[in-house]
Short mmCIF file of N, CA and C in Angstrom, two decimals:
data_model
loop_
_atom_site.label_atom_id
_atom_site.label_comp_id
_atom_site.label_asym_id
_atom_site.label_seq_id
_atom_site.Cartn_x
_atom_site.Cartn_y
_atom_site.Cartn_z
N MET A 1 89.57 54.05 100.81
CA MET A 1 88.62 54.44 101.96
C MET A 1 88.37 55.89 101.58
N GLY A 2 87.26 56.26 101.41
CA GLY A 2 86.89 57.64 101.06
C GLY A 2 86.46 58.48 102.27
N LEU A 3 86.83 58.00 103.59
CA LEU A 3 86.45 58.67 104.70
C LEU A 3 87.37 59.95 105.02
N TYR A 4 88.63 59.82 104.51
CA TYR A 4 89.64 60.83 104.90
C TYR A 4 89.87 61.84 103.63
N LYS A 5 89.93 63.14 103.74
CA LYS A 5 90.28 63.95 102.58
C LYS A 5 91.60 63.91 102.59
N GLN A 6 92.30 64.13 101.56
CA GLN A 6 93.72 64.27 101.38
C GLN A 6 93.90 65.68 101.62
N LYS A 7 95.05 66.19 102.18
CA LYS A 7 95.45 67.64 102.26
C LYS A 7 96.07 68.08 100.98
N LYS A 8 95.80 69.13 100.53
CA LYS A 8 96.35 69.74 99.28
C LYS A 8 97.89 70.15 99.63
N ALA A 9 98.65 69.83 98.65
CA ALA A 9 100.12 70.15 98.80
C ALA A 9 100.30 71.65 98.47
N HIS A 10 100.73 72.54 99.38
CA HIS A 10 101.09 73.73 99.07
C HIS A 10 102.48 73.93 98.84
N ASN A 11 102.63 75.07 97.90
CA ASN A 11 104.08 75.24 97.47
C ASN A 11 104.80 76.11 98.50
N VAL A 12 105.42 75.39 99.34
CA VAL A 12 106.16 76.15 100.53
C VAL A 12 107.50 76.18 100.36
N LYS A 13 108.01 77.43 100.26
CA LYS A 13 109.67 77.24 100.09
C LYS A 13 110.22 77.67 101.51
N GLY A 14 110.56 76.44 101.94
CA GLY A 14 111.39 76.40 103.32
C GLY A 14 110.33 76.15 104.37
N ASN A 15 110.91 76.17 105.63
CA ASN A 15 110.13 75.87 106.74
C ASN A 15 109.41 77.22 107.37
N ARG A 16 108.19 76.97 107.91
CA ARG A 16 107.55 78.05 108.62
C ARG A 16 108.05 77.99 110.06
N VAL A 17 108.13 79.03 110.60
CA VAL A 17 108.52 79.12 112.14
C VAL A 17 107.68 80.10 112.84
N LEU A 18 107.42 79.87 114.07
CA LEU A 18 106.80 80.81 114.93
C LEU A 18 107.80 81.72 115.63
N ILE A 19 107.63 83.00 115.39
CA ILE A 19 108.77 83.79 116.05
C ILE A 19 107.71 85.00 116.94
N THR A 20 108.44 85.39 117.94
CA THR A 20 108.15 86.27 118.83
C THR A 20 108.69 87.60 118.85
N ILE A 21 107.90 88.73 118.65
CA ILE A 21 108.66 90.05 118.61
C ILE A 21 108.21 90.90 119.59
N ASN A 22 109.15 91.40 120.40
CA ASN A 22 108.96 92.50 121.48
C ASN A 22 109.16 93.83 121.03
N VAL A 23 108.11 94.57 121.12
CA VAL A 23 108.39 96.03 120.53
C VAL A 23 108.75 96.83 121.61
N LEU A 24 109.63 97.45 121.64
CA LEU A 24 110.24 98.27 122.78
C LEU A 24 109.17 99.38 123.12
N GLY A 25 108.70 99.19 124.34
CA GLY A 25 107.66 100.19 124.83
C GLY A 25 106.22 99.62 124.91
N SER A 26 106.07 98.56 124.21
CA SER A 26 104.76 98.10 124.06
C SER A 26 104.42 97.17 125.26
N ALA A 27 103.12 96.98 125.28
CA ALA A 27 102.75 96.08 126.53
C ALA A 27 103.10 94.64 126.54
N GLY A 28 103.07 93.96 125.34
CA GLY A 28 103.27 92.58 125.33
C GLY A 28 103.80 92.05 123.82
N PRO A 29 104.21 90.86 123.71
CA PRO A 29 104.99 90.50 122.53
C PRO A 29 103.96 90.10 121.41
N MET A 30 104.27 90.14 120.28
CA MET A 30 103.49 89.72 119.12
C MET A 30 104.00 88.61 118.50
N ARG A 31 103.29 87.68 118.05
CA ARG A 31 103.45 86.34 117.47
C ARG A 31 103.24 86.19 116.15
N PHE A 32 104.06 85.64 115.14
CA PHE A 32 103.90 85.68 113.77
C PHE A 32 104.40 84.27 113.33
N ILE A 33 103.88 83.71 112.42
CA ILE A 33 104.29 82.50 111.64
C ILE A 33 104.82 82.95 110.24
N VAL A 34 106.32 82.71 110.15
CA VAL A 34 106.77 83.39 108.95
C VAL A 34 107.60 82.11 108.34
N ASN A 35 107.89 82.29 107.05
CA ASN A 35 108.83 81.60 106.39
C ASN A 35 110.20 81.90 106.83
N GLU A 36 111.03 80.83 107.18
CA GLU A 36 112.37 81.26 107.71
C GLU A 36 113.12 81.77 106.76
N HIS A 37 112.84 81.86 105.39
CA HIS A 37 113.78 82.56 104.34
C HIS A 37 113.29 83.93 104.21
N GLU A 38 112.15 84.42 104.83
CA GLU A 38 111.76 85.63 104.86
C GLU A 38 112.76 86.77 105.11
N LEU A 39 112.79 87.93 104.31
CA LEU A 39 113.70 88.90 104.73
C LEU A 39 113.34 89.49 105.99
N VAL A 40 114.21 90.27 106.59
CA VAL A 40 114.15 91.01 107.87
C VAL A 40 113.16 92.15 107.56
N ALA A 41 113.45 92.87 106.52
CA ALA A 41 112.68 93.95 106.04
C ALA A 41 111.17 93.72 105.91
N ALA A 42 110.86 92.76 105.49
CA ALA A 42 109.60 92.14 105.14
C ALA A 42 108.80 91.74 106.45
N VAL A 43 109.48 91.26 107.48
CA VAL A 43 108.94 90.86 108.70
C VAL A 43 108.69 92.17 109.53
N ILE A 44 109.64 93.10 109.37
CA ILE A 44 109.48 94.37 110.08
C ILE A 44 108.24 94.97 109.62
N ASP A 45 108.13 95.07 108.29
CA ASP A 45 106.89 95.72 107.64
C ASP A 45 105.57 95.07 108.19
N MET A 46 105.48 93.74 108.19
CA MET A 46 104.50 92.97 108.62
C MET A 46 104.18 93.29 110.18
N VAL A 47 105.34 93.49 110.78
CA VAL A 47 105.00 93.75 112.45
C VAL A 47 104.28 95.13 112.45
N LEU A 48 104.95 96.13 111.77
CA LEU A 48 104.42 97.50 111.78
C LEU A 48 102.88 97.63 111.35
N LYS A 49 102.57 96.90 110.32
CA LYS A 49 101.34 97.02 109.86
C LYS A 49 100.30 96.18 110.67
N SER A 50 100.69 95.06 111.44
CA SER A 50 99.76 94.46 112.36
C SER A 50 99.74 95.30 113.61
N TYR A 51 100.80 95.88 114.20
CA TYR A 51 100.88 96.69 115.32
C TYR A 51 99.87 97.73 115.30
N ALA A 52 99.89 98.56 114.03
CA ALA A 52 99.05 99.60 113.81
C ALA A 52 97.53 99.23 113.63
N ARG A 53 97.33 97.96 113.02
CA ARG A 53 95.93 97.35 112.93
C ARG A 53 95.39 97.12 114.19
N GLY A 54 96.38 96.72 115.15
CA GLY A 54 95.83 96.25 116.39
C GLY A 54 95.53 97.41 117.42
N GLY A 55 95.86 98.69 116.95
CA GLY A 55 95.71 100.03 117.65
C GLY A 55 96.62 100.14 119.01
N ARG A 56 97.80 99.30 118.91
CA ARG A 56 98.75 99.40 120.03
C ARG A 56 99.38 100.68 120.26
N LEU A 57 99.82 100.99 121.56
CA LEU A 57 100.61 102.18 121.83
C LEU A 57 101.95 101.74 122.37
N PRO A 58 102.94 102.50 122.21
CA PRO A 58 103.04 103.81 121.37
C PRO A 58 102.73 103.69 119.89
N VAL A 59 102.26 104.71 119.25
CA VAL A 59 102.16 104.75 117.78
C VAL A 59 103.57 104.70 117.22
N LEU A 60 103.83 103.88 116.36
CA LEU A 60 105.19 103.68 115.75
C LEU A 60 105.30 104.32 114.43
N GLY A 61 104.30 104.39 113.58
CA GLY A 61 104.44 104.81 112.06
C GLY A 61 104.74 103.71 111.20
N SER A 62 104.90 103.84 110.06
CA SER A 62 104.89 102.65 109.07
C SER A 62 106.28 102.68 108.11
N ASN A 63 107.22 103.54 108.54
CA ASN A 63 108.37 103.60 107.71
C ASN A 63 109.39 102.58 108.54
N LEU A 64 109.52 101.56 107.60
CA LEU A 64 110.51 100.49 108.18
C LEU A 64 111.86 100.89 108.27
N ASP A 65 112.28 101.94 107.56
CA ASP A 65 113.63 102.35 107.63
C ASP A 65 114.04 102.92 108.78
N ASP A 66 113.02 103.27 109.92
CA ASP A 66 113.21 104.01 111.08
C ASP A 66 113.41 102.85 112.25
N PHE A 67 113.32 101.50 111.87
CA PHE A 67 113.46 100.53 112.75
C PHE A 67 114.57 99.58 112.71
N LEU A 68 115.09 98.99 113.66
CA LEU A 68 115.86 97.90 113.86
C LEU A 68 115.31 96.57 114.54
N LEU A 69 115.78 95.55 114.16
CA LEU A 69 115.32 94.23 114.82
C LEU A 69 116.57 93.63 115.17
N TYR A 70 116.52 93.11 116.51
CA TYR A 70 117.58 92.53 117.14
C TYR A 70 117.21 91.21 117.68
N CYS A 71 118.08 90.30 117.52
CA CYS A 71 117.79 88.89 118.07
C CYS A 71 118.84 88.77 119.31
N PRO A 72 118.43 88.69 120.43
CA PRO A 72 119.07 88.87 121.78
C PRO A 72 119.85 87.56 121.88
N SER A 73 119.50 86.47 121.48
CA SER A 73 120.29 85.27 121.60
C SER A 73 121.38 85.12 120.77
N ALA A 74 121.31 85.88 119.64
CA ALA A 74 122.31 85.65 118.63
C ALA A 74 123.46 86.83 118.63
N GLY A 75 123.45 87.81 119.68
CA GLY A 75 124.54 88.69 119.85
C GLY A 75 123.79 90.01 119.86
N SER A 76 124.73 91.18 120.00
CA SER A 76 124.12 92.48 120.15
C SER A 76 123.92 93.16 118.86
N ASP A 77 124.38 92.72 117.78
CA ASP A 77 124.24 93.64 116.60
C ASP A 77 122.93 93.39 116.03
N ALA A 78 122.22 94.47 115.30
CA ALA A 78 120.87 94.54 114.51
C ALA A 78 121.02 93.59 113.46
N LEU A 79 119.95 93.02 113.14
CA LEU A 79 119.88 92.18 111.91
C LEU A 79 119.78 92.98 110.58
N SER A 80 120.50 92.77 109.46
CA SER A 80 120.53 93.57 108.41
C SER A 80 119.15 93.25 107.74
N PRO A 81 118.56 94.38 107.05
CA PRO A 81 117.25 94.16 106.55
C PRO A 81 117.14 93.31 105.21
N TRP A 82 118.44 92.87 104.76
CA TRP A 82 118.57 92.07 103.66
C TRP A 82 118.94 90.63 104.07
N GLU A 83 118.85 90.40 105.40
CA GLU A 83 119.28 89.03 105.94
C GLU A 83 117.92 88.27 106.04
N THR A 84 117.97 87.10 106.00
CA THR A 84 116.69 86.00 106.21
C THR A 84 116.57 85.96 107.77
N ILE A 85 115.28 85.81 108.13
CA ILE A 85 114.85 85.95 109.52
C ILE A 85 115.37 84.57 110.30
N GLY A 86 115.73 83.51 109.58
CA GLY A 86 116.12 82.41 109.99
C GLY A 86 117.48 82.06 110.06
N ALA A 87 118.34 83.20 109.66
CA ALA A 87 119.78 83.16 109.42
C ALA A 87 120.52 82.98 110.78
N ARG A 88 120.16 83.55 111.80
CA ARG A 88 120.89 83.46 113.06
C ARG A 88 120.31 82.27 113.85
N GLY A 89 119.12 81.69 113.61
CA GLY A 89 118.76 80.49 114.48
C GLY A 89 117.82 81.08 115.53
N GLY A 90 117.53 82.21 115.79
CA GLY A 90 116.81 82.78 117.05
C GLY A 90 115.20 82.85 116.55
N ARG A 91 114.34 82.63 117.52
CA ARG A 91 113.05 82.93 117.51
C ARG A 91 112.42 84.03 118.25
N THR A 92 113.04 84.64 118.92
CA THR A 92 112.78 85.92 119.67
C THR A 92 113.54 87.13 119.36
N PHE A 93 112.73 88.12 119.00
CA PHE A 93 113.20 89.22 118.54
C PHE A 93 112.68 90.58 119.30
N LEU A 94 113.71 91.60 119.05
CA LEU A 94 113.26 92.94 119.76
C LEU A 94 113.36 93.85 118.70
N LEU A 95 112.15 94.64 118.46
CA LEU A 95 112.18 95.75 117.53
C LEU A 95 112.10 97.00 118.17
N CYS A 96 112.97 98.03 117.85
CA CYS A 96 113.16 99.33 118.38
C CYS A 96 113.53 100.24 117.24
N ARG A 97 113.17 101.50 117.69
CA ARG A 97 113.52 102.63 116.79
C ARG A 97 115.05 102.72 116.67
N LYS A 98 115.36 103.31 115.52
CA LYS A 98 116.77 103.61 115.20
C LYS A 98 117.12 104.88 116.29
N PRO A 99 118.32 104.60 116.81
CA PRO A 99 118.74 106.04 117.57
C PRO A 99 118.86 107.25 116.87
N GLN A 100 118.46 108.40 117.30
CA GLN A 100 118.57 109.77 116.64
C GLN A 100 119.92 110.05 116.71
N ASP A 101 120.55 110.50 115.70
CA ASP A 101 122.02 111.08 115.65
C ASP A 101 121.93 112.45 116.21
N ALA A 102 123.11 112.93 116.48
CA ALA A 102 123.54 114.42 116.83
C ALA A 102 123.00 115.30 115.80
N LYS A 103 123.01 115.02 114.60
CA LYS A 103 122.71 115.98 113.59
C LYS A 103 121.19 116.35 113.52
N SER A 104 120.27 115.35 113.71
CA SER A 104 118.98 115.54 113.77
C SER A 104 118.62 116.09 115.15
N ALA A 105 119.15 116.02 116.17
CA ALA A 105 118.99 116.71 117.49
C ALA A 105 119.47 118.27 117.29
N GLY A 106 120.45 118.49 116.66
CA GLY A 106 120.77 119.86 116.34
C GLY A 106 119.90 120.65 115.40
N ASP A 107 119.37 119.84 114.34
CA ASP A 107 118.40 120.47 113.57
C ASP A 107 116.99 120.98 114.48
N GLU A 108 116.74 119.98 115.31
CA GLU A 108 115.44 120.30 116.22
C GLU A 108 115.76 121.56 117.15
N LYS A 109 117.04 121.72 117.55
CA LYS A 109 117.28 122.82 118.38
C LYS A 109 117.45 124.06 117.71
N SER A 110 117.67 123.99 116.34
CA SER A 110 117.79 125.25 115.52
C SER A 110 116.41 125.61 115.07
N ALA A 111 115.51 124.84 114.86
CA ALA A 111 114.02 124.99 114.62
C ALA A 111 113.51 125.69 115.75
N THR A 112 113.75 125.38 117.02
CA THR A 112 113.18 125.98 118.29
C THR A 112 113.75 127.31 118.29
N ALA A 113 115.00 127.49 118.07
CA ALA A 113 115.60 128.92 118.19
C ALA A 113 115.05 129.80 117.02
N THR A 114 114.66 129.32 115.84
CA THR A 114 114.00 129.95 114.97
C THR A 114 112.67 130.56 115.09
N ALA A 115 111.87 129.54 115.76
CA ALA A 115 110.62 129.93 116.33
C ALA A 115 110.59 130.96 117.40
N ALA A 116 111.49 130.82 118.35
CA ALA A 116 111.79 131.75 119.33
C ALA A 116 112.14 133.38 118.68
N LYS A 117 112.97 133.43 117.58
CA LYS A 117 113.19 134.64 116.99
C LYS A 117 112.12 135.26 116.28
N LYS A 118 111.10 134.31 115.98
CA LYS A 118 109.86 134.88 115.11
C LYS A 118 108.97 135.53 116.12
N GLY A 119 109.02 135.35 117.34
CA GLY A 119 108.08 135.93 118.40
C GLY A 119 107.20 135.02 119.12
N PHE A 120 107.30 133.61 119.03
CA PHE A 120 106.52 132.67 119.55
C PHE A 120 107.09 132.58 121.01
N LYS A 121 106.25 132.99 122.06
CA LYS A 121 107.09 132.97 123.40
C LYS A 121 106.28 132.13 124.20
N GLY A 122 105.64 131.26 123.93
CA GLY A 122 104.72 130.38 124.73
C GLY A 122 103.53 131.06 125.34
N THR A 123 103.38 131.29 126.71
CA THR A 123 102.34 131.84 127.29
C THR A 123 102.01 133.38 126.70
N GLY A 124 103.09 134.15 126.46
CA GLY A 124 102.92 135.34 125.86
C GLY A 124 102.10 135.56 124.67
N SER A 125 102.28 134.62 123.70
CA SER A 125 101.54 134.58 122.48
C SER A 125 100.06 134.13 122.80
N PHE A 126 99.70 133.38 123.88
CA PHE A 126 98.51 133.04 124.20
C PHE A 126 97.76 134.36 124.76
N LYS A 127 98.28 134.95 125.55
CA LYS A 127 97.77 136.45 125.99
C LYS A 127 97.41 137.40 124.87
N ALA A 128 98.26 137.48 124.00
CA ALA A 128 98.05 138.33 122.72
C ALA A 128 96.76 137.86 122.08
N TRP A 129 96.77 136.55 121.83
CA TRP A 129 95.69 135.90 121.02
C TRP A 129 94.25 136.24 121.83
N LEU A 130 94.37 135.95 123.20
CA LEU A 130 93.22 136.24 123.90
C LEU A 130 92.79 137.58 123.87
N ASN A 131 93.59 138.50 123.99
CA ASN A 131 93.31 140.09 123.89
C ASN A 131 92.72 140.34 122.46
N ARG A 132 93.27 139.85 121.40
CA ARG A 132 92.91 140.18 120.17
C ARG A 132 91.38 139.52 119.98
N SER A 133 91.30 138.21 120.53
CA SER A 133 89.87 137.74 120.10
C SER A 133 88.65 138.37 121.06
N ILE A 134 89.11 138.88 122.20
CA ILE A 134 88.12 139.64 123.03
C ILE A 134 87.81 140.76 122.36
N SER A 135 88.77 141.46 121.82
CA SER A 135 88.40 142.86 121.44
C SER A 135 87.83 142.74 119.98
N LEU A 136 87.89 142.01 119.22
CA LEU A 136 87.03 141.53 118.20
C LEU A 136 85.47 141.37 118.50
N LYS A 137 85.23 140.69 119.45
CA LYS A 137 83.99 140.41 119.95
C LYS A 137 83.10 141.60 120.33
N VAL A 138 83.75 142.52 121.00
CA VAL A 138 83.05 143.69 121.60
C VAL A 138 82.70 144.60 120.52
N ALA A 139 81.34 144.74 120.37
CA ALA A 139 80.93 145.78 119.19
C ALA A 139 80.89 147.11 119.98
N PRO A 140 81.34 148.16 119.27
CA PRO A 140 80.99 149.64 119.77
C PRO A 140 79.48 149.99 119.50
N HIS A 141 78.88 150.68 120.36
CA HIS A 141 77.58 151.22 120.11
C HIS A 141 77.45 152.63 119.48
#
């Protein structure tokens, strides 16, 4: 019977599954069809690219080392980037930024202190800029 076309056999390594990823701070979940043997790092990279392509807020960036993927149904530990996405059996995940450590917070404070020492005083520097710009525009006769 020539009425039905045969489906082409694709080389599929493992089962494909539908996963739902909630991005912390975003409006709604994102859904992807992935191979269950896909690495977590590859899934995070795919999510970040799709998130940016969709123009979603808040802006996350593209460095996958700054993010952790959690599977709430499988425990409170983050998934390892080298673990497969189907290893814990969950299909719902939470993507969030890695917490900032105390060292980076200390670096930000020291950068602010250095800027204050150099004379950046907030509104005072604006007044100085305004006075300089006005004095340049007034031409003597």
